GROMACS .gro file of C-alpha atoms in nm:
model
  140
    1UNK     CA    1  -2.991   5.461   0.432
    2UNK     CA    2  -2.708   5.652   0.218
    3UNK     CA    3  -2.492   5.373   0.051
    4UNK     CA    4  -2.124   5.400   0.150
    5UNK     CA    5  -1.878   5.562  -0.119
    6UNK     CA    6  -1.608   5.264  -0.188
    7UNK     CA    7  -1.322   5.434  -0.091
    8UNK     CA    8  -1.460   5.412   0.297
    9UNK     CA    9  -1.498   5.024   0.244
   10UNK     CA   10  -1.176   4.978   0.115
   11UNK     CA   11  -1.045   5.146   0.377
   12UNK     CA   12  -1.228   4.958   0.674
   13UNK     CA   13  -1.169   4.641   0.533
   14UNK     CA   14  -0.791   4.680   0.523
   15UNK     CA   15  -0.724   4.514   0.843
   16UNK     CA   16  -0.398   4.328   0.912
   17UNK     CA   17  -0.511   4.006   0.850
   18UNK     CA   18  -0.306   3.722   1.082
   19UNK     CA   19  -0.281   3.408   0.860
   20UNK     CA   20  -0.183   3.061   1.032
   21UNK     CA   21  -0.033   2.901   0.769
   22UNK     CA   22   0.305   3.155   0.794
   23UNK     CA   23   0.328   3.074   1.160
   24UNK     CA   24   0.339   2.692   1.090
   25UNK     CA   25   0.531   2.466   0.891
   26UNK     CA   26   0.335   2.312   0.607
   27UNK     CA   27   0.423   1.930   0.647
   28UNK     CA   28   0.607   1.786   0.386
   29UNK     CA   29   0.416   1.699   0.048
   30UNK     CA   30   0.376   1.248   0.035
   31UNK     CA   31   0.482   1.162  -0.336
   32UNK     CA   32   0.147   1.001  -0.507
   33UNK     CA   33   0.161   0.640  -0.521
   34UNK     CA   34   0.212   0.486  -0.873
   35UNK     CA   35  -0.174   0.445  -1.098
   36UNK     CA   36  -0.274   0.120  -1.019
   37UNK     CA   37  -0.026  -0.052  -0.741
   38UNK     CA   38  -0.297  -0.104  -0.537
   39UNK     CA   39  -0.474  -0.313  -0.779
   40UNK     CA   40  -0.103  -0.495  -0.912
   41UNK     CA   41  -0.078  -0.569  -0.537
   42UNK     CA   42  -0.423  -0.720  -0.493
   43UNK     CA   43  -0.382  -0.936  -0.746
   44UNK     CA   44  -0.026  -1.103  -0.740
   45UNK     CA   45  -0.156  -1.157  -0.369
   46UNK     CA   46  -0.438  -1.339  -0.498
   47UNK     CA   47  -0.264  -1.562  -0.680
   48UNK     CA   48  -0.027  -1.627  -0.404
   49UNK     CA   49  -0.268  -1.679  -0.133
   50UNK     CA   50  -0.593  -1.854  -0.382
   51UNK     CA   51  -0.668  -2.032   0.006
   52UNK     CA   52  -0.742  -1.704   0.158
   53UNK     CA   53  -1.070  -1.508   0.203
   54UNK     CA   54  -1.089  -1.106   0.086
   55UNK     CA   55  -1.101  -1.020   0.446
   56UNK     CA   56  -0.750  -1.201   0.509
   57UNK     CA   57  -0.629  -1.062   0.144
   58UNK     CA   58  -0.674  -0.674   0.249
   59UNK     CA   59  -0.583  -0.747   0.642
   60UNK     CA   60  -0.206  -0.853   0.459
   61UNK     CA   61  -0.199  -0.577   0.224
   62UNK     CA   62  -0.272  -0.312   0.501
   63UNK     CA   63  -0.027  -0.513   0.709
   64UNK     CA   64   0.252  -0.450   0.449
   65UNK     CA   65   0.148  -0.080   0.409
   66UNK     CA   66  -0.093  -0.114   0.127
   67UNK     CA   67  -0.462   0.029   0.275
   68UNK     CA   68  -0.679  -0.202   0.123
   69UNK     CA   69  -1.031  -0.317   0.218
   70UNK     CA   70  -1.208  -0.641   0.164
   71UNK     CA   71  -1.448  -0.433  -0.140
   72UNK     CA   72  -1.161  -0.399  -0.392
   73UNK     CA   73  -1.014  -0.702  -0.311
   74UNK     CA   74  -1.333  -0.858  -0.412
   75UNK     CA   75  -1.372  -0.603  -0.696
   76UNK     CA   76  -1.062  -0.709  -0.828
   77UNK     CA   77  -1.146  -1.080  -0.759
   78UNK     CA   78  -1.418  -1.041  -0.945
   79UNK     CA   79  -1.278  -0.870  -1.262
   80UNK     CA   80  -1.048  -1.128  -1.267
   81UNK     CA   81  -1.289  -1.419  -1.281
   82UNK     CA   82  -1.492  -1.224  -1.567
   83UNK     CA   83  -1.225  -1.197  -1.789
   84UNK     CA   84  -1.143  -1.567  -1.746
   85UNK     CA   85  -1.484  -1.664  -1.823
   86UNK     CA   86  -1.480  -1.407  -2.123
   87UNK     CA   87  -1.140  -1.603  -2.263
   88UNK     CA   88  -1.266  -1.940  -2.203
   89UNK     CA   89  -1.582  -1.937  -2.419
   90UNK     CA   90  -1.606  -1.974  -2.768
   91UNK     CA   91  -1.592  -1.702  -3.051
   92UNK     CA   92  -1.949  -1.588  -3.155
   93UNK     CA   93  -1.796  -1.547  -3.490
   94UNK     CA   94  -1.751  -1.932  -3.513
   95UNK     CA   95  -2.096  -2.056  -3.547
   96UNK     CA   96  -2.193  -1.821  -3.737
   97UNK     CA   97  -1.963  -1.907  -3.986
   98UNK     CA   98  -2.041  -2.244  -4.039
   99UNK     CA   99  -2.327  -2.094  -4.226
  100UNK     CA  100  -2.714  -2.108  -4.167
  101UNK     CA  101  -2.870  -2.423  -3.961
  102UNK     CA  102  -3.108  -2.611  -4.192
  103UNK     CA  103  -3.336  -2.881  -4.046
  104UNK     CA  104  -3.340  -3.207  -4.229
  105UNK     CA  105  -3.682  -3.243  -4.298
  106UNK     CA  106  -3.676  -2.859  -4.514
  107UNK     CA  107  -3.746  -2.824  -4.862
  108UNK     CA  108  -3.562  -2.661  -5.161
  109UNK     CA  109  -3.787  -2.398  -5.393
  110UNK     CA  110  -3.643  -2.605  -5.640
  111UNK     CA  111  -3.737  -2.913  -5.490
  112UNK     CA  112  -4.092  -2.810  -5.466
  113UNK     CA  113  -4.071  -2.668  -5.819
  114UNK     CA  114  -4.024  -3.060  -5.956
  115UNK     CA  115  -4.301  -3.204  -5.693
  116UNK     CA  116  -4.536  -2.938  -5.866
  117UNK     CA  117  -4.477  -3.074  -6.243
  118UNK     CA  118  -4.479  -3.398  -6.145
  119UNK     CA  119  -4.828  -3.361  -5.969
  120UNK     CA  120  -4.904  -3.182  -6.326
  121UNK     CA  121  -4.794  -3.482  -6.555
  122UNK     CA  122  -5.006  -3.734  -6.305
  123UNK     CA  123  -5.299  -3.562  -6.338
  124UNK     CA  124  -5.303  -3.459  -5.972
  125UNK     CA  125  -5.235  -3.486  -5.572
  126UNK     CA  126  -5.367  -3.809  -5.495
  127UNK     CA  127  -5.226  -3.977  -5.842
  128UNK     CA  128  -4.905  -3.844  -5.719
  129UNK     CA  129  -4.916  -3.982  -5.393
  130UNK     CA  130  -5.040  -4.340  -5.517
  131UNK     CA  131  -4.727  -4.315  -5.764
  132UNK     CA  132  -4.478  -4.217  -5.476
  133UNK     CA  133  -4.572  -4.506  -5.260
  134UNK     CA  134  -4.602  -4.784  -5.528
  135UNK     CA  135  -4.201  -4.631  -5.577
  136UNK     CA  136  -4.148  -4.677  -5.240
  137UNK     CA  137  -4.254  -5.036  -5.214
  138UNK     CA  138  -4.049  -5.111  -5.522
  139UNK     CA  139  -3.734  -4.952  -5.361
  140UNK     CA  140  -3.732  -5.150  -5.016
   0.00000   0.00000   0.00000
């Protein structure tokens, strides 16, 4: 089958086309609602109504002309209750600050240093230990 030269296509294809949209009136263009009055008007109407469930919270909203559902009123809800908990607890920062936890009972190098020449001038571990309690009952 012999292709068809362009000029033929062109020329069938030029058909009056009938479009709808010059026969009708566009309707008129809604301005865009402000970024984020949805969510500003969930939440001042959480803290005015704390009593009420998110169900009740969105039925209001869409009753005032603000389509809301019961999901981002709880989204919101939810958000909000984060960042409160994130406010209320303490700084990381803080304890670590204070500097590294040491358990009573740990020994110095130092410390251990001194134990060693002491076992060294007693002649050993058991002389040592003799020593330390004889001390000990001469302290109390």
């Amino acid at each position: 089958m012999p292709r068809k030269a362009k000029a033929k296509i062109e020329a069938e294809s030029t058909e009056p086309e009938t479009t709808e949209s010059n026969s009708v009136e566009a309707a008129p263009v809604e301005a865009k609602p402000v970024r984020g009055a949805k969510t500003a008007a969930i939440k001042t109407a959480l803290k005015t109504h704390k009593d009420k469930s998110p169900k009740e919270i969105a039925e209001l909203l869409t009753a005032s002309g603000m389509p809301t559902t019961a999901g981002q009123v709880s989204n919101v809800k939810s958000i909000l209750a984060a960042k409160k908990k994130a406010k209320a607890a303490p700084a990381p920062a803080a304890e670590e600050a204070a500097g590294p936890v040491v358990p009573k009972d740990a020994v110095s190098v130092a410390l251990l240093v001194k134990a060693k020449k002491l076992v060294q001038e007693l002649g050993g571990v058991k002389e040592a230990r003799t020593a330390l309690n004889a001390l000990a009952q001469l302290m109390d």
